[in-house]
């Protein structure tokens, strides 16, 4: 469902904008002295957007399940007396858009909570680790390099400014990729773990953005992944906007991208992953 995928992508973008804003408030030379403020901004922005991602995913899962099975599932956000109308309203609220509506008839309920509980301590640890890799460690390395740069007669002021600017830019990109992954993982994990624990779910498929990387395109082209005891991890990466769309019956419909990548894969005709990468880059 495109609305869902786009809404998750928008949450990652919202995080990226807040991170860019936090960075823009700091001069390159003040970075080392501003790490505490930057970390607070980074982790708070992740926490808030991740909470929204989780809520959105639960509303999406519950809606898709009700549309395909005619039954409501319990868990966070469940309210007695739920109908297709109220589930659409919850989903619309989480996406910030009005995308659908349904009848007010009360649906039968499966009292079960398949959704993973929020684990704030674990999430905080992941955000801190991400900040250390993407920002703190790299600022430290940058600081170690600065005296040599400044002492070098070969570099003029403009080149030094460009060097600082490029570094800030790389912090922006690296932070938005890694932080955006954590934001969307909150929702992706909610769906991926819920379907393992929900006897009503039979699998999922991968909904990508319009131009995913070659690896995600390959995974999406495979279509439905049926649930098994060993359903592999979803496998997202930084700057990846793929989402798992749960499936509850064999009558599911794939997104147009899945069909497009499946066709490309058939036309590719086989070969190594590296061959596919080249083929995909040329034909995308
Ligand atoms: Zn992806």
XYZ file of N, CA and C and ligand atoms in Angstrom:
853
model
N 0.846 -1.198 0.000
C 0.000 0.000 0.000
C 0.878 1.244 0.000
N 0.747 1.998 -1.082
C 1.672 3.118 -1.309
C 1.576 4.177 -0.221
N 0.352 4.429 0.259
C 0.178 5.473 1.280
C 1.012 5.165 2.516
N 1.006 3.902 2.890
C 1.750 3.477 4.079
C 3.253 3.661 3.868
N 3.746 3.164 2.736
C 5.179 3.261 2.442
C 5.613 4.732 2.412
N 4.813 5.574 1.772
C 5.153 7.000 1.674
C 5.106 7.679 3.039
N 4.150 7.259 3.874
C 4.041 7.877 5.202
C 5.249 7.504 6.063
N 5.731 6.256 5.921
C 6.946 5.862 6.657
C 8.162 6.629 6.129
N 8.219 6.777 4.824
C 9.318 7.525 4.209
C 9.292 8.982 4.717
N 8.081 9.531 4.859
C 7.941 10.912 5.335
C 8.440 11.046 6.772
N 8.272 10.003 7.588
C 8.767 10.063 8.969
C 10.290 10.080 8.987
N 10.904 9.305 8.093
C 12.366 9.327 7.986
C 12.825 10.714 7.510
N 12.070 11.306 6.595
C 12.415 12.639 6.080
C 12.263 13.702 7.172
N 11.236 13.519 7.994
C 11.019 14.452 9.106
C 12.214 14.394 10.064
N 12.677 13.177 10.334
C 13.866 13.038 11.184
C 15.068 13.709 10.517
N 15.268 13.447 9.227
C 16.424 14.006 8.505
C 16.400 15.531 8.556
N 15.211 16.130 8.454
C 15.101 17.591 8.485
C 15.486 18.125 9.869
N 15.062 17.418 10.907
C 15.412 17.871 12.264
C 16.910 17.730 12.523
N 17.484 16.665 11.994
C 18.930 16.458 12.170
C 19.709 17.519 11.397
N 19.267 17.841 10.197
C 19.930 18.876 9.395
C 19.856 20.224 10.106
N 18.719 20.472 10.734
C 18.524 21.729 11.452
C 19.477 21.816 12.652
N 19.615 20.710 13.377
C 20.515 20.689 14.533
C 21.947 20.937 14.088
N 22.343 20.332 12.959
C 23.704 20.512 12.451
C 23.929 21.935 11.959
N 22.897 22.505 11.335
C 23.038 23.847 10.757
C 23.294 24.891 11.842
N 22.915 24.572 13.073
C 23.088 25.527 14.170
C 24.522 25.527 14.707
N 25.373 24.642 14.161
C 26.729 24.486 14.700
C 27.766 24.786 13.614
N 28.793 25.557 13.969
C 29.915 25.783 13.059
C 30.803 24.546 13.075
N 31.485 24.299 11.966
C 32.341 23.116 11.896
C 33.350 23.091 13.055
N 33.870 24.263 13.406
C 34.912 24.303 14.443
C 34.339 24.109 15.849
N 33.010 24.218 15.965
C 32.407 24.027 17.292
C 31.882 22.608 17.489
N 32.055 21.780 16.458
C 31.452 20.444 16.512
C 31.850 19.671 17.765
N 33.167 19.621 18.016
C 33.653 18.800 19.123
C 33.072 19.277 20.451
N 32.843 20.591 20.569
C 32.303 21.138 21.808
C 30.787 21.054 21.883
N 30.170 20.637 20.805
C 28.696 20.627 20.772
C 28.122 19.220 20.721
N 28.964 18.220 20.970
C 28.488 16.834 20.804
C 27.315 16.486 21.715
N 27.349 17.015 22.940
C 26.264 16.686 23.868
C 24.928 17.208 23.345
N 24.918 18.473 22.901
C 23.668 19.045 22.357
C 23.243 18.280 21.115
N 24.210 17.959 20.261
C 23.861 17.256 19.021
C 23.286 15.868 19.314
N 23.889 15.199 20.299
C 23.399 13.858 20.625
C 21.970 13.940 21.185
N 21.722 14.931 22.009
C 20.365 15.097 22.547
C 19.373 15.304 21.408
N 19.748 16.172 20.460
C 18.845 16.452 19.337
C 18.640 15.201 18.484
N 19.719 14.479 18.223
C 19.676 13.282 17.367
C 18.788 12.200 17.995
N 19.043 11.918 19.261
C 18.311 10.817 19.895
C 16.846 11.197 20.143
N 16.588 12.472 20.476
C 15.192 12.885 20.701
C 14.403 12.804 19.395
N 15.029 13.239 18.303
C 14.327 13.218 17.011
C 14.048 11.773 16.592
N 15.000 10.873 16.842
C 14.768 9.458 16.526
C 13.617 8.920 17.369
N 13.677 9.216 18.668
C 12.663 8.671 19.584
C 11.260 9.084 19.149
N 11.098 10.365 18.821
C 9.751 10.842 18.481
C 9.259 10.295 17.151
N 10.130 10.304 16.151
C 9.679 9.791 14.844
C 9.510 8.269 14.879
N 10.327 7.575 15.689
C 10.196 6.119 15.801
C 8.865 5.756 16.461
N 8.451 6.540 17.441
C 7.159 6.276 18.092
C 6.023 6.442 17.081
N 6.132 7.452 16.232
C 5.106 7.661 15.202
C 5.127 6.522 14.184
N 6.318 6.032 13.860
C 6.463 4.926 12.908
C 5.793 3.657 13.450
N 5.996 3.409 14.743
C 5.403 2.234 15.388
C 3.871 2.327 15.360
N 3.341 3.475 15.763
C 1.886 3.676 15.781
C 1.296 3.505 14.387
N 1.978 4.072 13.403
C 1.513 3.963 12.016
C 1.498 2.497 11.570
N 2.540 1.758 11.905
C 2.620 0.362 11.475
C 1.543 -0.496 12.124
N 1.287 -0.255 13.402
C 0.248 -1.035 14.081
C -1.115 -0.743 13.455
N -1.394 0.548 13.175
C -2.677 0.913 12.554
C -2.793 0.279 11.170
N -1.685 0.270 10.438
C -1.674 -0.309 9.092
C -1.916 -1.817 9.146
N -1.187 -2.487 10.020
C -1.318 -3.940 10.168
C -2.762 -4.321 10.509
N -3.312 -3.610 11.484
C -4.673 -3.915 11.940
C -5.688 -3.681 10.824
N -5.478 -2.613 10.045
C -6.402 -2.306 8.946
C -6.313 -3.361 7.837
N -5.101 -3.686 7.408
C -4.928 -4.668 6.326
C -5.515 -6.009 6.757
N -5.245 -6.380 7.988
C -5.752 -7.648 8.506
C -7.280 -7.666 8.492
N -7.889 -6.560 8.941
C -9.355 -6.506 8.979
C -9.932 -6.527 7.567
N -9.275 -5.837 6.633
C -9.761 -5.819 5.253
C -9.691 -7.221 4.640
N -8.640 -7.986 4.990
C -8.466 -9.301 4.370
C -9.169 -10.427 5.111
N -9.358 -10.273 6.422
C -9.943 -11.390 7.183
C -11.295 -11.037 7.793
N -11.645 -9.748 7.833
C -12.892 -9.352 8.465
C -12.829 -9.399 9.980
N -11.616 -9.478 10.544
C -11.486 -9.560 12.004
C -10.472 -8.540 12.515
N -10.712 -8.080 13.732
C -9.820 -7.098 14.351
C -8.859 -7.814 15.290
N -7.630 -7.333 15.327
C -6.676 -7.912 16.268
C -6.405 -6.921 17.406
N -6.125 -7.464 18.594
C -5.864 -6.621 19.768
C -4.504 -5.954 19.728
N -4.017 -5.556 20.899
C -2.707 -4.907 20.977
C -2.818 -3.409 21.119
N -1.675 -2.709 21.057
C -1.673 -1.266 21.305
C -2.619 -0.525 20.359
N -3.395 0.382 20.899
C -4.302 1.183 20.082
C -5.636 0.512 19.806
N -5.797 -0.731 20.275
C -7.070 -1.429 20.049
C -8.149 -0.816 20.940
N -9.305 -0.561 20.331
C -10.433 -0.069 21.111
C -11.622 -0.976 20.869
N -12.318 -1.373 21.932
C -13.503 -2.233 21.753
C -14.493 -1.558 20.809
N -15.194 -2.361 20.028
C -16.179 -1.807 19.108
C -15.571 -1.353 17.797
N -14.357 -1.823 17.495
C -13.682 -1.374 16.266
C -14.440 -1.851 15.021
N -14.446 -0.989 14.012
C -15.087 -1.293 12.732
C -14.088 -0.938 11.636
N -14.389 -1.304 10.403
C -13.511 -0.875 9.310
C -13.426 0.648 9.286
N -14.542 1.307 9.588
C -14.542 2.775 9.621
C -13.566 3.315 10.654
N -13.571 2.733 11.863
C -12.683 3.259 12.911
C -11.219 2.904 12.609
N -10.999 1.745 11.967
C -9.610 1.366 11.632
C -9.054 2.270 10.534
N -9.902 2.614 9.567
C -9.468 3.588 8.555
C -9.166 4.924 9.212
N -10.023 5.326 10.173
C -9.808 6.615 10.848
C -8.466 6.606 11.583
N -8.139 5.481 12.258
C -6.848 5.382 12.963
C -5.684 5.479 11.976
N -5.835 4.776 10.850
C -4.763 4.791 9.854
C -4.609 6.187 9.255
N -5.728 6.814 8.913
C -5.677 8.164 8.345
C -5.026 9.151 9.309
N -5.332 8.975 10.584
C -4.743 9.868 11.587
C -3.223 9.684 11.615
N -2.771 8.422 11.526
C -1.338 8.141 11.595
C -0.594 8.604 10.336
N -1.267 8.626 9.202
C -0.586 9.087 7.971
C -0.750 10.591 7.788
N -1.683 11.195 8.520
C -1.940 12.621 8.334
C -2.718 12.909 7.061
N -3.238 11.864 6.447
C -3.997 12.051 5.202
C -5.311 11.286 5.306
N -6.284 11.706 4.524
C -7.529 10.961 4.467
C -7.460 10.069 3.233
N -7.340 8.768 3.431
C -7.131 7.899 2.269
C -8.247 6.881 2.074
N -9.082 6.658 3.067
C -10.142 5.669 2.886
C -11.113 5.690 4.048
N -12.247 5.012 3.883
C -13.229 4.926 4.957
C -13.936 3.584 4.835
N -14.711 3.239 5.831
C -15.392 1.949 5.803
C -16.611 1.973 6.693
N -17.404 0.905 6.642
C -18.628 0.844 7.434
C -18.356 0.794 8.935
N -19.383 1.196 9.687
C -19.262 1.297 11.148
C -19.651 0.011 11.871
N -19.975 -1.034 11.101
C -20.355 -2.290 11.761
C -19.200 -2.805 12.618
N -19.537 -3.220 13.810
C -18.516 -3.730 14.720
C -18.005 -5.081 14.215
N -16.682 -5.217 14.171
C -16.077 -6.453 13.642
C -15.791 -7.445 14.772
N -15.796 -8.733 14.468
C -15.361 -9.709 15.472
C -13.887 -9.502 15.809
N -13.539 -9.884 17.040
C -12.196 -9.565 17.546
C -11.391 -10.827 17.835
N -10.129 -10.808 17.479
C -9.183 -11.823 17.952
C -8.413 -11.176 19.093
N -8.726 -11.609 20.320
C -8.046 -10.993 21.463
C -6.651 -11.586 21.552
N -5.718 -10.861 21.025
C -4.349 -11.327 21.007
C -3.525 -10.102 20.700
N -2.371 -9.996 21.309
C -1.498 -8.879 20.992
C -0.213 -9.421 20.375
N -0.097 -9.418 19.048
C 1.093 -9.984 18.422
C 2.228 -8.960 18.307
N 1.950 -7.711 18.698
C 2.941 -6.651 18.461
C 4.018 -6.648 19.532
N 5.265 -6.428 19.138
C 6.341 -6.362 20.138
C 6.126 -5.145 21.033
N 6.395 -5.305 22.324
C 6.268 -4.176 23.246
C 7.402 -3.192 22.979
N 7.134 -1.927 23.174
C 8.186 -0.928 23.044
C 9.252 -1.211 24.102
N 10.510 -1.022 23.751
C 11.610 -1.257 24.680
C 12.480 0.005 24.683
N 12.049 1.015 25.476
C 12.714 2.324 25.404
C 14.213 2.246 25.693
N 14.609 1.350 26.625
C 16.034 1.289 26.974
C 16.849 0.786 25.779
N 16.331 -0.235 25.102
C 17.030 -0.787 23.942
C 17.084 0.242 22.813
N 15.956 0.931 22.613
C 15.917 1.935 21.552
C 16.895 3.074 21.828
N 16.972 3.486 23.096
C 17.902 4.558 23.453
C 19.337 4.120 23.205
N 19.622 2.842 23.528
C 20.976 2.323 23.330
C 21.327 2.315 21.845
N 20.390 1.894 21.021
C 20.646 1.859 19.569
C 20.875 3.263 19.011
N 20.102 4.223 19.508
C 20.264 5.606 19.030
C 21.617 6.161 19.462
N 22.025 5.847 20.697
C 23.324 6.326 21.178
C 24.470 5.709 20.382
N 24.347 4.402 20.122
C 25.379 3.722 19.321
C 25.477 4.327 17.934
N 24.318 4.573 17.348
C 24.266 5.145 16.015
C 24.942 6.518 16.011
N 24.678 7.318 17.049
C 25.293 8.645 17.128
C 26.812 8.527 17.246
N 27.245 7.568 18.044
C 28.693 7.405 18.243
C 29.378 7.073 16.910
N 28.803 6.108 16.173
C 29.423 5.726 14.886
C 29.358 6.826 13.854
N 28.166 7.409 13.722
C 27.930 8.347 12.624
C 28.473 9.736 12.903
N 28.558 10.100 14.177
C 28.909 11.483 14.484
C 30.141 11.579 15.393
N 30.037 11.090 16.635
C 31.095 11.343 17.620
C 32.461 10.822 17.154
N 32.503 9.562 16.697
C 33.784 8.987 16.261
C 34.349 9.744 15.068
N 33.464 10.164 14.177
C 33.940 10.830 12.964
C 34.379 12.259 13.248
N 33.721 12.910 14.207
C 34.166 14.249 14.604
C 35.555 14.145 15.241
N 35.760 13.118 16.051
C 37.069 12.942 16.689
C 38.159 12.755 15.631
N 37.885 11.944 14.614
C 38.873 11.716 13.547
C 39.124 13.010 12.766
N 38.067 13.761 12.538
C 38.156 15.029 11.817
C 39.022 16.019 12.598
N 38.825 16.058 13.906
C 39.615 16.953 14.759
C 41.099 16.587 14.730
N 41.375 15.274 14.682
C 42.775 14.829 14.644
C 43.442 15.260 13.349
N 42.644 15.379 12.305
C 43.184 15.713 10.988
C 43.381 17.220 10.836
N 42.650 18.001 11.599
C 42.636 19.449 11.370
C 44.014 20.121 11.476
N 44.804 19.839 12.528
C 46.098 20.553 12.623
C 46.960 20.385 11.381
N 46.981 19.172 10.818
C 47.789 18.934 9.621
C 47.248 19.735 8.441
N 45.944 19.769 8.327
C 45.314 20.544 7.244
C 45.650 22.022 7.369
N 45.507 22.524 8.606
C 45.716 23.955 8.804
C 47.173 24.330 8.662
N 48.054 23.406 9.003
C 49.479 23.683 8.920
C 50.025 23.522 7.508
N 49.215 22.943 6.631
C 49.710 22.666 5.287
C 49.687 23.918 4.434
N 50.838 24.252 3.859
C 50.923 25.438 3.011
C 50.207 25.213 1.682
N 49.988 23.934 1.362
C 49.382 23.616 0.068
C 47.889 23.950 0.027
N 47.297 24.154 1.217
C 45.846 24.401 1.248
C 45.578 25.878 1.522
N 44.770 26.510 0.687
C 44.407 27.894 1.008
C 43.120 27.904 1.833
N 42.696 29.087 2.259
C 41.536 29.198 3.137
C 40.274 28.607 2.510
N 40.090 28.888 1.226
C 38.880 28.403 0.553
C 38.827 26.884 0.585
N 39.987 26.257 0.424
C 40.019 24.787 0.440
C 39.730 24.239 1.836
N 40.213 24.964 2.837
C 39.916 24.541 4.212
C 38.426 24.661 4.507
N 37.833 25.755 4.053
C 36.397 25.955 4.247
C 35.618 24.842 3.550
N 36.063 24.519 2.344
C 35.392 23.461 1.577
C 35.526 22.116 2.298
N 36.688 21.896 2.889
C 36.927 20.634 3.617
C 35.980 20.518 4.809
N 35.828 21.626 5.548
C 34.918 21.637 6.701
C 33.472 21.426 6.237
N 33.134 22.081 5.139
C 31.764 22.026 4.651
C 31.412 20.603 4.197
N 32.348 20.000 3.533
C 32.143 18.632 3.052
C 31.959 17.673 4.230
N 32.722 17.942 5.291
C 32.593 17.079 6.457
C 31.206 17.222 7.093
N 30.762 18.468 7.245
C 29.424 18.695 7.796
C 28.361 18.008 6.946
N 28.541 18.096 5.656
C 27.597 17.481 4.716
C 27.564 15.956 4.921
N 28.744 15.372 5.149
C 28.798 13.915 5.328
C 28.154 13.503 6.658
N 28.241 14.380 7.660
C 27.558 14.081 8.932
C 26.043 14.116 8.738
N 25.629 15.042 7.872
C 24.199 15.173 7.608
C 23.678 13.912 6.910
N 24.387 13.483 5.882
C 23.960 12.302 5.116
C 24.044 11.033 5.956
N 25.190 10.857 6.632
C 25.375 9.642 7.426
C 24.353 9.548 8.550
N 24.136 10.677 9.229
C 23.188 10.695 10.339
C 21.763 10.462 9.870
N 21.396 11.067 8.744
C 20.009 10.892 8.294
C 19.778 9.467 7.803
N 20.796 8.831 7.222
C 20.648 7.441 6.779
C 20.508 6.498 7.957
N 21.419 6.613 8.919
C 21.413 5.682 10.056
C 20.239 5.955 10.984
N 19.960 7.239 11.248
C 18.844 7.593 12.121
C 17.509 7.261 11.471
N 17.410 7.530 10.165
C 16.176 7.222 9.440
C 15.894 5.727 9.438
N 16.960 4.934 9.445
C 16.776 3.480 9.505
C 16.177 3.094 10.862
N 16.698 3.685 11.934
C 16.155 3.373 13.266
C 14.694 3.809 13.377
N 14.398 4.976 12.802
C 13.007 5.469 12.827
C 12.086 4.447 12.169
N 12.428 4.036 10.948
C 11.544 3.124 10.215
C 11.588 1.704 10.776
N 12.725 1.327 11.392
C 12.802 -0.003 12.013
C 11.747 -0.172 13.094
N 11.403 0.914 13.773
C 10.377 0.799 14.827
C 9.093 0.256 14.209
N 8.718 0.770 13.047
C 7.520 0.294 12.365
C 7.739 -1.037 11.668
N 8.902 -1.182 11.016
C 9.185 -2.430 10.290
C 9.202 -3.613 11.245
N 9.849 -3.435 12.407
C 9.909 -4.531 13.385
C 8.517 -4.856 13.915
N 7.693 -3.815 14.102
C 6.335 -4.058 14.610
C 5.591 -4.990 13.656
N 5.681 -4.722 12.351
C 4.969 -5.550 11.373
C 5.621 -6.926 11.261
N 6.935 -6.932 11.136
C 7.639 -8.181 10.875
C 7.512 -9.152 12.047
N 7.564 -8.626 13.285
C 7.431 -9.494 14.460
C 5.975 -9.884 14.693
N 5.052 -8.952 14.407
C 3.637 -9.263 14.630
C 3.202 -10.423 13.749
N 3.642 -10.436 12.501
C 3.137 -11.500 11.634
C 3.700 -12.870 12.008
N 4.867 -12.888 12.661
C 5.393 -14.173 13.138
C 4.499 -14.739 14.242
N 3.916 -13.825 15.010
C 3.183 -14.238 16.210
C 1.669 -14.242 15.980
N 1.250 -14.033 14.746
C -0.174 -13.933 14.436
C -0.567 -15.108 13.547
N -1.339 -16.066 14.089
C -1.718 -17.236 13.289
C -2.510 -16.848 12.038
N -3.093 -15.643 12.032
C -3.862 -15.201 10.875
C -2.992 -14.752 9.710
N -1.719 -14.451 9.978
C -0.832 -13.930 8.920
C -0.151 -15.077 8.195
N -0.017 -14.977 6.867
C 0.668 -16.057 6.149
C 2.022 -15.616 5.595
N 2.300 -14.347 5.610
C 3.603 -13.878 5.128
C 3.596 -12.382 4.901
N 4.484 -11.917 4.047
C 4.551 -10.487 3.744
C 5.181 -10.311 2.370
N 5.036 -9.108 1.831
C 5.874 -8.774 0.681
C 6.545 -7.438 0.935
N 7.552 -7.162 0.133
C 8.356 -5.970 0.349
C 7.846 -4.849 -0.542
N 7.391 -3.758 0.086
C 6.995 -2.575 -0.678
C 8.186 -1.623 -0.689
N 8.669 -1.288 -1.877
C 9.845 -0.416 -1.980
C 9.415 1.007 -2.313
N 10.358 1.941 -2.263
C 10.076 3.265 -2.812
C 10.246 3.175 -4.331
N 10.152 4.322 -5.017
C 10.141 4.284 -6.482
C 11.486 3.823 -7.055
N 12.577 4.108 -6.365
C 13.876 3.691 -6.911
C 14.763 3.076 -5.837
N 14.444 1.842 -5.453
C 15.237 1.177 -4.411
C 16.608 0.764 -4.939
N 17.492 0.350 -4.034
C 18.794 -0.156 -4.446
C 18.601 -1.523 -5.120
N 19.637 -2.009 -5.781
C 19.544 -3.259 -6.551
C 19.155 -4.438 -5.664
N 19.624 -4.428 -4.425
C 19.344 -5.556 -3.544
C 17.867 -5.585 -3.146
N 17.351 -4.423 -2.779
C 15.935 -4.353 -2.389
C 15.034 -4.649 -3.593
N 15.433 -4.199 -4.780
C 14.647 -4.478 -5.983
C 14.580 -5.989 -6.215
N 15.700 -6.659 -6.000
C 15.751 -8.113 -6.157
C 14.801 -8.797 -5.165
N 14.867 -8.365 -3.906
C 13.997 -8.946 -2.876
C 12.522 -8.680 -3.201
N 12.223 -7.463 -3.650
C 10.836 -7.095 -3.955
C 10.318 -7.912 -5.138
N 11.199 -8.175 -6.109
C 10.811 -8.926 -7.302
C 10.436 -10.366 -6.998
N 10.865 -10.844 -5.847
C 10.523 -12.226 -5.475
C 9.092 -12.355 -4.988
N 8.425 -11.235 -4.752
C 7.012 -11.270 -4.355
C 6.832 -11.680 -2.911
N 5.809 -12.489 -2.670
C 5.459 -12.829 -1.294
C 6.528 -13.703 -0.646
N 6.787 -13.418 0.619
C 7.650 -14.273 1.434
C 6.721 -14.957 2.424
N 6.502 -16.273 2.229
C 5.602 -16.956 3.140
C 6.317 -17.246 4.442
N 5.504 -17.198 5.485
C 6.023 -17.338 6.837
C 6.515 -18.764 7.070
N 7.640 -18.889 7.707
C 8.091 -20.213 8.116
C 8.759 -20.025 9.466
N 9.172 -21.115 10.063
C 9.825 -20.994 11.373
C 11.085 -20.145 11.249
N 11.617 -20.099 10.041
C 12.881 -19.396 9.876
C 12.760 -18.184 8.957
N 11.601 -17.537 8.957
C 11.471 -16.339 8.128
C 12.632 -15.400 8.456
N 13.407 -15.100 7.437
C 14.628 -14.324 7.651
C 14.296 -12.912 8.103
N 15.286 -12.246 8.668
C 15.127 -10.846 9.047
C 14.763 -10.038 7.806
N 14.148 -8.890 8.013
C 13.660 -8.120 6.880
C 14.809 -7.557 6.048
N 15.884 -7.158 6.703
C 17.067 -6.705 5.955
C 16.932 -5.327 5.329
N 16.726 -4.322 6.172
C 16.739 -2.941 5.673
C 18.151 -2.382 5.846
N 18.435 -1.277 5.232
C 19.770 -0.662 5.310
C 19.587 0.852 5.363
N 20.636 1.630 5.679
C 20.485 3.088 5.697
C 19.969 3.611 4.354
N 19.142 4.615 4.403
C 18.529 5.225 3.211
C 17.584 4.269 2.486
N 17.177 3.193 3.155
C 16.226 2.229 2.574
C 14.834 2.600 3.068
N 13.878 2.685 2.151
C 12.510 3.030 2.542
C 11.545 1.878 2.297
N 12.063 0.667 2.264
C 11.212 -0.506 2.061
C 10.402 -0.792 3.324
N 9.205 -1.310 3.121
C 8.356 -1.715 4.242
C 7.834 -3.119 3.987
N 7.556 -3.830 5.086
C 6.912 -5.135 4.966
C 5.402 -4.920 4.966
N 4.730 -5.462 3.959
C 3.256 -5.416 3.921
C 2.761 -6.822 4.261
N 2.033 -6.960 5.378
C 1.609 -8.302 5.792
C 0.537 -8.868 4.856
N 0.496 -10.187 4.770
C -0.470 -10.885 3.909
C -1.264 -11.858 4.785
N -2.580 -11.866 4.590
C -3.445 -12.710 5.422
C -4.243 -13.723 4.610
N -4.143 -13.625 3.297
C -4.831 -14.607 2.465
C -4.090 -14.681 1.140
N -4.369 -15.729 0.366
C -3.674 -15.882 -0.918
C -4.179 -14.894 -1.959
N -5.165 -14.075 -1.583
C -5.736 -13.144 -2.556
C -5.061 -11.764 -2.518
N -3.892 -11.679 -1.906
C -3.193 -10.392 -1.811
C -2.831 -9.861 -3.199
N -2.663 -8.554 -3.281
C -2.176 -7.958 -4.524
C -0.855 -7.252 -4.285
N 0.127 -7.600 -5.087
C 1.432 -6.954 -4.953
C 1.345 -5.524 -5.472
N 2.314 -4.696 -5.048
C 2.406 -3.336 -5.584
C 2.973 -3.408 -7.004
N 2.760 -2.376 -7.798
C 3.230 -2.402 -9.191
C 4.746 -2.543 -9.262
N 5.455 -1.971 -8.269
C 6.930 -2.084 -8.272
C 7.363 -3.545 -8.208
N 6.670 -4.350 -7.397
C 7.068 -5.755 -7.272
C 6.989 -6.447 -8.629
N 5.911 -6.171 -9.369
C 5.765 -6.786 -10.690
C 6.848 -6.273 -11.648
N 7.122 -4.980 -11.535
C 8.153 -4.397 -12.408
C 9.516 -5.062 -12.159
N 9.884 -5.250 -10.880
C 11.190 -5.846 -10.587
C 11.218 -7.336 -10.924
N 10.062 -8.001 -10.774
C 9.998 -9.420 -11.141
C 10.221 -9.566 -12.655
N 9.629 -8.660 -13.432
C 9.804 -8.677 -14.895
C 11.275 -8.421 -15.250
N 11.863 -7.410 -14.587
C 13.283 -7.106 -14.857
C 14.164 -8.311 -14.559
N 13.840 -9.012 -13.470
C 14.642 -10.167 -13.054
C 14.558 -11.269 -14.113
N 13.338 -11.482 -14.649
C 13.174 -12.498 -15.698
C 13.941 -12.106 -16.949
N 13.865 -10.807 -17.295
C 14.572 -10.344 -18.492
C 16.091 -10.416 -18.302
N 16.534 -10.222 -17.092
C 17.964 -10.321 -16.758
C 18.454 -11.742 -17.056
N 17.647 -12.723 -16.706
C 17.911 -14.095 -17.118
C 18.878 -14.872 -16.243
N 19.406 -14.279 -15.210
C 20.273 -15.030 -14.293
C 21.710 -14.543 -14.332
N 22.423 -14.828 -13.289
C 23.813 -14.386 -13.177
C 24.127 -14.087 -11.730
N 25.297 -13.533 -11.487
C 25.709 -13.258 -10.111
C 25.022 -11.990 -9.618
N 25.120 -11.769 -8.315
C 24.546 -10.560 -7.726
C 25.208 -9.316 -8.330
N 26.496 -9.409 -8.585
C 27.216 -8.272 -9.190
C 26.709 -7.999 -10.608
N 26.424 -9.075 -11.354
C 25.859 -8.904 -12.709
C 24.496 -8.217 -12.636
N 23.705 -8.678 -11.678
C 22.370 -8.083 -11.500
C 22.487 -6.597 -11.164
N 23.451 -6.270 -10.325
C 23.640 -4.884 -9.913
C 23.903 -3.996 -11.137
N 24.764 -4.470 -12.012
C 25.096 -3.724 -13.223
C 23.863 -3.622 -14.136
N 23.189 -4.755 -14.296
C 22.009 -4.792 -15.158
C 20.943 -3.830 -14.640
N 20.743 -3.859 -13.329
C 19.714 -3.020 -12.707
C 20.041 -1.540 -12.877
N 21.312 -1.203 -12.664
C 21.726 0.206 -12.798
C 21.475 0.702 -14.225
N 21.680 -0.149 -15.209
C 21.489 0.236 -16.611
C 20.017 0.318 -17.007
N 19.195 -0.553 -16.417
C 17.809 -0.678 -16.910
C 16.751 -0.068 -16.008
N 17.191 0.471 -14.887
C 16.223 0.954 -13.909
C 15.355 2.070 -14.475
Zn 15.208 -1.031 0.572
